[in-house]
CSV table of C-alpha atoms in Angstrom, one decimal:
chain,number,residue,atom,x,y,z
I,14,MET,CA,-96.6,130.5,34.9
I,15,ASN,CA,-99.1,133.4,35.5
I,16,LYS,CA,-97.9,133.7,39.0
I,17,LEU,CA,-94.3,134.3,37.7
I,18,LYS,CA,-95.6,136.9,35.3
I,19,ILE,CA,-97.4,138.7,38.0
I,20,ILE,CA,-94.3,138.7,40.3
I,21,TRP,CA,-92.2,139.9,37.4
I,22,LEU,CA,-94.5,142.7,36.4
I,23,VAL,CA,-94.9,144.0,39.9
I,24,LYS,CA,-91.1,144.2,40.2
I,25,ILE,CA,-90.7,145.8,36.8
I,26,CYS,CA,-93.4,148.4,37.4
I,27,ALA,CA,-91.8,149.5,40.7
I,28,PHE,CA,-88.3,149.3,39.2
I,29,THR,CA,-89.1,151.6,36.2
I,30,VAL,CA,-90.9,154.1,38.4
I,31,PHE,CA,-88.0,154.4,40.8
I,32,LEU,CA,-85.3,154.3,38.1
I,33,GLY,CA,-86.9,157.0,36.0
I,34,ARG,CA,-87.5,159.2,39.0
I,35,ALA,CA,-83.9,158.7,40.2
I,36,TYR,CA,-82.6,159.9,36.8
I,37,GLN,CA,-85.0,162.9,36.8
I,38,LEU,CA,-83.9,164.0,40.3
I,39,TYR,CA,-80.2,163.6,39.7
I,40,PHE,CA,-80.0,165.5,36.4
I,41,PHE,CA,-83.1,167.7,36.3
I,42,GLY,CA,-84.1,168.2,39.9
I,43,ALA,CA,-87.4,168.1,41.6
I,44,PRO,CA,-90.1,170.7,42.4
I,45,PHE,CA,-89.2,170.7,46.1
I,46,ARG,CA,-88.8,174.5,46.2
I,47,ALA,CA,-92.5,174.9,45.5
I,48,ILE,CA,-93.0,174.1,49.2
I,49,LEU,CA,-89.5,174.7,50.7
I,50,TRP,CA,-89.6,178.3,49.4
I,51,ASP,CA,-93.2,178.9,50.2
I,52,GLU,CA,-93.1,182.0,52.4
I,53,SER,CA,-96.6,181.8,53.9
I,54,LEU,CA,-96.1,178.1,54.8
I,55,LEU,CA,-92.5,178.1,56.0
I,56,THR,CA,-91.9,181.5,57.6
I,57,PRO,CA,-93.2,180.4,61.1
I,58,ILE,CA,-91.0,177.3,60.9
I,59,VAL,CA,-87.9,179.0,59.6
I,60,GLU,CA,-88.1,182.0,62.0
I,61,GLY,CA,-89.3,179.8,64.9
I,62,LEU,CA,-86.7,177.1,64.7
I,63,SER,CA,-83.6,179.0,63.4
I,64,ASN,CA,-81.9,182.4,63.5
I,65,TYR,CA,-82.8,183.0,59.9
I,66,SER,CA,-85.3,185.6,58.8
I,67,TRP,CA,-87.4,184.6,55.8
I,68,GLN,CA,-85.4,186.9,53.6
I,69,ASP,CA,-82.2,185.4,54.8
I,70,TYR,CA,-83.5,181.9,54.3
I,71,ALA,CA,-84.9,182.5,50.8
I,72,THR,CA,-81.7,184.2,49.5
I,73,SER,CA,-79.2,182.0,51.3
I,74,SER,CA,-76.8,180.1,49.1
I,75,ARG,CA,-76.3,177.6,51.9
I,76,VAL,CA,-80.0,176.7,51.9
I,77,ASN,CA,-80.0,176.4,48.1
I,78,ILE,CA,-77.0,174.0,48.3
I,79,TRP,CA,-78.9,172.0,51.0
I,80,ILE,CA,-81.9,171.7,48.8
I,81,ASN,CA,-79.8,170.6,45.9
I,82,GLY,CA,-78.0,168.1,48.1
I,83,PHE,CA,-81.4,166.8,49.4
I,84,THR,CA,-82.5,166.3,45.9
I,85,LYS,CA,-79.4,164.3,45.0
I,86,ILE,CA,-79.9,162.1,48.1
I,87,CYS,CA,-83.5,161.4,47.1
I,88,SER,CA,-82.2,160.5,43.6
I,89,LEU,CA,-79.8,157.9,45.1
I,90,MET,CA,-82.5,156.6,47.4
I,91,PHE,CA,-84.8,156.1,44.3
I,92,LEU,CA,-81.9,154.3,42.6
I,93,LEU,CA,-81.5,152.0,45.6
I,94,ALA,CA,-85.2,151.4,45.8
I,95,ALA,CA,-85.2,150.5,42.1
I,96,ILE,CA,-82.6,147.9,42.6
I,97,ILE,CA,-84.3,146.5,45.6
I,98,SER,CA,-87.6,146.4,43.7
I,99,LEU,CA,-86.1,144.4,40.8
I,100,PHE,CA,-84.4,141.9,43.1
I,101,TRP,CA,-87.1,142.0,45.8
I,102,ASP,CA,-87.4,138.3,46.3
I,103,LYS,CA,-83.7,137.7,46.1
I,104,ILE,CA,-82.8,140.2,48.8
I,105,GLY,CA,-83.0,139.5,52.5
I,106,TYR,CA,-83.1,142.2,55.2
I,107,LYS,CA,-86.8,142.4,55.2
I,108,ARG,CA,-87.1,145.6,57.3
I,109,LEU,CA,-84.3,147.4,55.6
I,110,LYS,CA,-85.8,146.9,52.1
I,111,GLN,CA,-89.3,147.8,53.4
I,112,THR,CA,-87.9,151.0,54.9
I,113,ILE,CA,-86.0,152.1,51.8
I,114,VAL,CA,-89.0,151.4,49.5
I,115,SER,CA,-91.3,153.1,51.9
I,116,LEU,CA,-89.0,156.2,52.1
I,117,ALA,CA,-88.8,156.3,48.3
I,118,LEU,CA,-92.6,156.0,48.1
I,119,PHE,CA,-92.9,158.9,50.6
I,120,VAL,CA,-90.6,161.1,48.5
I,121,LEU,CA,-92.7,160.2,45.5
I,122,PHE,CA,-95.8,161.4,47.3
I,123,PHE,CA,-94.0,164.5,48.4
I,124,ILE,CA,-93.0,165.2,44.8
I,125,GLY,CA,-96.7,164.8,43.8
I,126,ILE,CA,-97.7,167.4,46.4
I,127,CYS,CA,-94.9,169.7,45.3
I,128,MET,CA,-96.1,169.4,41.7
I,129,VAL,CA,-99.6,170.3,42.7
I,130,LYS,CA,-98.3,173.4,44.7
I,131,ASP,CA,-96.0,174.4,41.8
I,132,LYS,CA,-98.9,174.3,39.3
I,133,ASN,CA,-101.3,176.5,41.4
I,134,TYR,CA,-102.9,173.6,43.2
I,135,GLU,CA,-103.8,171.6,40.1
I,136,TYR,CA,-104.8,168.5,42.0
I,137,LEU,CA,-105.3,166.3,38.9
I,138,LEU,CA,-101.5,166.2,38.6
I,139,PHE,CA,-101.4,164.2,41.9
I,140,PHE,CA,-104.1,161.8,40.7
I,141,GLU,CA,-102.0,161.2,37.5
I,142,LEU,CA,-99.4,159.6,39.7
I,143,PHE,CA,-101.6,157.0,41.2
I,144,ILE,CA,-100.4,154.2,38.9
I,145,GLN,CA,-96.8,155.1,39.9
I,146,PHE,CA,-97.7,154.8,43.6
I,147,ALA,CA,-99.5,151.5,43.1
I,148,ALA,CA,-96.6,149.1,42.2
I,149,PRO,CA,-94.4,150.0,45.2
I,150,ILE,CA,-97.4,149.8,47.5
I,151,LEU,CA,-98.1,146.3,46.1
I,152,LEU,CA,-94.5,145.3,46.9
I,153,LEU,CA,-94.9,146.6,50.4
I,154,LEU,CA,-98.2,144.8,51.0
I,155,ASN,CA,-96.8,141.6,49.7
I,156,ILE,CA,-93.4,141.5,51.3
I,157,ARG,CA,-92.7,137.9,50.2
I,158,LEU,CA,-94.4,138.5,46.8
I,159,ASP,CA,-97.1,136.1,47.8
I,160,ILE,CA,-99.6,138.0,45.6
I,161,ILE,CA,-103.2,137.3,46.5
I,162,GLU,CA,-105.2,137.4,43.3
I,163,ASN,CA,-108.5,138.5,44.9
I,164,LYS,CA,-111.1,141.1,44.0
I,165,LYS,CA,-109.9,143.5,46.6
I,166,VAL,CA,-106.4,143.6,45.2
I,167,ILE,CA,-107.6,143.8,41.6
I,168,ASN,CA,-110.2,146.5,42.4
I,169,GLY,CA,-107.6,148.5,44.3
I,170,LEU,CA,-105.3,148.4,41.3
I,171,LYS,CA,-108.2,149.3,39.0
I,172,ILE,CA,-109.0,152.4,41.1
I,173,ALA,CA,-105.3,153.5,40.8
I,174,ILE,CA,-105.4,152.9,37.0
I,175,ALA,CA,-108.8,154.8,36.7
I,176,CYS,CA,-107.5,157.8,38.7
I,177,THR,CA,-104.5,158.1,36.4
I,178,PHE,CA,-106.5,157.7,33.2
I,179,ILE,CA,-109.3,160.0,34.3
I,180,ALA,CA,-106.8,162.7,35.2
I,181,HIS,CA,-105.0,162.3,31.9
I,182,GLY,CA,-108.3,162.2,30.1
I,183,LEU,CA,-109.6,165.5,31.7
I,184,PHE,CA,-106.3,167.2,30.7
I,185,ALA,CA,-106.5,165.9,27.2
I,186,MET,CA,-110.1,167.1,26.8
I,187,GLY,CA,-109.0,170.5,28.0
I,188,LEU,CA,-111.8,170.6,30.7
I,189,ILE,CA,-109.4,172.0,33.2
I,190,TYR,CA,-106.8,173.2,30.8
I,191,LEU,CA,-105.1,171.6,27.8
I,192,PRO,CA,-101.3,171.2,28.5
I,193,GLY,CA,-99.3,172.8,25.6
I,194,TYR,CA,-96.9,169.9,25.5
I,195,PHE,CA,-99.8,167.5,24.8
I,196,VAL,CA,-100.6,169.5,21.7
I,197,ASP,CA,-96.9,169.9,20.7
I,198,MET,CA,-96.3,166.2,21.0
I,199,THR,CA,-99.4,165.3,18.9
I,200,ILE,CA,-98.5,167.7,16.2
I,201,LYS,CA,-94.8,166.5,16.0
I,202,ILE,CA,-95.6,162.8,16.0
I,203,LEU,CA,-98.8,162.7,13.9
I,204,GLY,CA,-98.1,165.8,11.7
I,205,LEU,CA,-101.5,167.3,12.5
I,206,SER,CA,-102.5,170.9,12.6
I,207,GLU,CA,-103.1,172.5,16.0
I,208,SER,CA,-106.9,172.3,15.6
I,209,GLN,CA,-106.7,168.7,14.5
I,210,ALA,CA,-104.4,167.9,17.4
I,211,THR,CA,-106.8,169.4,19.8
I,212,THR,CA,-109.7,167.3,18.4
I,213,PHE,CA,-107.6,164.2,18.5
I,214,LEU,CA,-106.7,164.8,22.2
I,215,TYR,CA,-110.3,165.5,23.0
I,216,VAL,CA,-111.4,162.1,21.6
I,217,ALA,CA,-108.5,160.4,23.3
I,218,GLY,CA,-109.6,162.0,26.6
I,219,ILE,CA,-113.1,160.8,26.2
I,220,LEU,CA,-111.8,157.3,25.6
I,221,ASP,CA,-109.7,157.5,28.7
I,222,LEU,CA,-112.8,158.4,30.7
I,223,VAL,CA,-114.9,155.6,29.1
I,224,MET,CA,-112.2,153.0,29.7
I,225,SER,CA,-111.9,154.0,33.3
I,226,VAL,CA,-115.5,153.1,33.8
I,227,LEU,CA,-115.5,149.9,31.6
I,228,ILE,CA,-112.7,148.3,33.6
I,229,PHE,CA,-115.2,147.8,36.5
I,230,ILE,CA,-117.7,146.0,34.2
I,231,PRO,CA,-116.7,142.3,34.2
I,232,LYS,CA,-117.7,141.4,30.7
I,233,LEU,CA,-115.9,144.5,29.3
I,234,SER,CA,-113.0,145.0,31.6
I,235,LYS,CA,-110.6,142.8,29.5
I,236,TYR,CA,-111.1,145.0,26.4
I,237,ALA,CA,-110.8,148.2,28.3
I,238,LEU,CA,-107.6,147.0,30.0
I,239,TRP,CA,-106.1,146.0,26.7
I,240,TYR,CA,-106.8,149.5,25.4
I,241,MET,CA,-105.1,151.0,28.5
I,242,VAL,CA,-102.1,148.8,28.0
I,243,PHE,CA,-101.8,150.1,24.5
I,244,TRP,CA,-102.5,153.7,25.3
I,245,GLY,CA,-100.4,153.8,28.4
I,246,LEU,CA,-97.3,152.5,26.6
I,247,THR,CA,-98.1,154.7,23.6
I,248,THR,CA,-98.2,157.9,25.6
I,249,ALA,CA,-95.1,156.8,27.5
I,250,PHE,CA,-93.1,156.4,24.3
I,251,ALA,CA,-94.6,159.5,22.8
I,252,ARG,CA,-92.2,161.5,25.0
I,253,LEU,CA,-89.3,159.8,23.3
I,254,PHE,CA,-90.5,160.3,19.8
I,255,ALA,CA,-91.6,163.9,20.4
I,256,GLY,CA,-88.3,164.8,22.1
I,257,PHE,CA,-85.9,163.0,19.7
I,258,SER,CA,-83.6,165.0,17.5
I,259,SER,CA,-81.3,163.3,15.0
I,260,ASP,CA,-79.0,166.3,15.2
I,261,PHE,CA,-78.6,166.0,19.0
I,262,ILE,CA,-79.2,162.3,19.6
I,263,ALA,CA,-77.5,162.1,23.0
I,264,SER,CA,-79.0,165.2,24.5
I,265,SER,CA,-82.5,164.5,23.2
I,266,LEU,CA,-82.3,160.9,24.6
I,267,HIS,CA,-81.0,162.3,27.9
I,268,ALA,CA,-83.9,164.7,28.2
I,269,SER,CA,-86.7,162.2,27.2
I,270,VAL,CA,-85.8,158.6,28.0
I,271,TYR,CA,-86.4,159.0,31.8
I,272,LEU,CA,-89.9,160.3,31.0
I,273,VAL,CA,-90.6,157.1,29.2
I,274,VAL,CA,-89.1,154.9,31.9
I,275,TYR,CA,-91.2,156.1,34.8
I,276,ARG,CA,-94.4,156.1,32.7
I,277,LEU,CA,-94.0,152.5,31.5
I,278,SER,CA,-96.1,151.5,34.5
I,279,HIS,CA,-99.0,153.3,32.9
I,280,GLY,CA,-99.2,150.4,30.4
I,281,LEU,CA,-97.7,147.6,32.5
I,282,LEU,CA,-100.0,147.9,35.5
I,283,PRO,CA,-103.2,147.4,33.3
I,284,LEU,CA,-101.3,144.4,31.9
I,285,LEU,CA,-100.7,143.1,35.4
I,286,VAL,CA,-104.4,143.4,36.2
I,287,LEU,CA,-105.3,141.6,33.0
I,288,ILE,CA,-103.1,138.6,34.0
I,289,MET,CA,-104.4,138.7,37.6
I,290,GLU,CA,-108.0,138.6,36.4
I,291,LYS,CA,-107.3,135.8,34.0
I,292,LYS,CA,-105.7,133.7,36.8
I,293,LEU,CA,-108.5,134.4,39.1
I,294,LYS,CA,-111.1,133.3,36.5
I,295,LYS,CA,-109.1,130.1,35.9
I,296,GLU,CA,-109.1,129.3,39.6
I,297,LYS,CA,-112.8,129.8,39.8
I,298,LEU,CA,-113.7,127.6,36.9
I,299,PRO,CA,-113.5,124.2,38.7
I,300,THR,CA,-115.7,125.6,41.5
I,301,ASN,CA,-118.3,126.8,39.1
I,302,GLU,CA,-118.5,123.5,37.3
I,303,ASN,CA,-119.1,121.4,40.5
């Protein structure tokens, strides 16, 4: 039964990441221009491989249309990768599905790099995505969903979880900077003042850091992971509650549901590790008793 839960969670995690990103790219775009319109980076390429000057390239409506088209194609690829992930063990064509999911994962990496570039090289933004990278990678590493519940797999997933929570915690504590939307969401959902919201986020950030350490301590990892399941899902659904408006139901859902969907893995992946650890311990019990 645990094996089925593991397989199901791996597929759901990858599915939600790709589905949420597909919706985002199709309706709201992606930060590709942070790199594709970087003059210092692309001038040698543009002027060396085409007849465009940088000025022509940067102001060209054709280039802008191309970037928009590329974004839509990436969105459709994410959608296809989401469907493949959900029905991974039902679909044949091993190399084809590997290729599509690999390309989608590459685009997700590229989006992460563009986000860092767009925010003045704030590298923590990339580390926040590690959980979202992990589920598709797990699919690719276990092409037949023959999940190996060993310490290497579990520790690899824990590292991904820790990277995401540490980055999130450092932002919440304001050690790099405190994102304004963190404060706005906290005020709107909990009804706190700005100073109270800042304090709340600081404490939440400390807990993120502490739990990221505790998941590597065998006797405490279970409790830390349960906290991460709760907090990962809570912060995902916070986007929905903070962005919801009873006066504009459709538009508010349109602008916030996809944010929830691709962040569901922030709570589901810790749950996956919990189940994997539980199964591993059960398998070791007979050996320990003999």
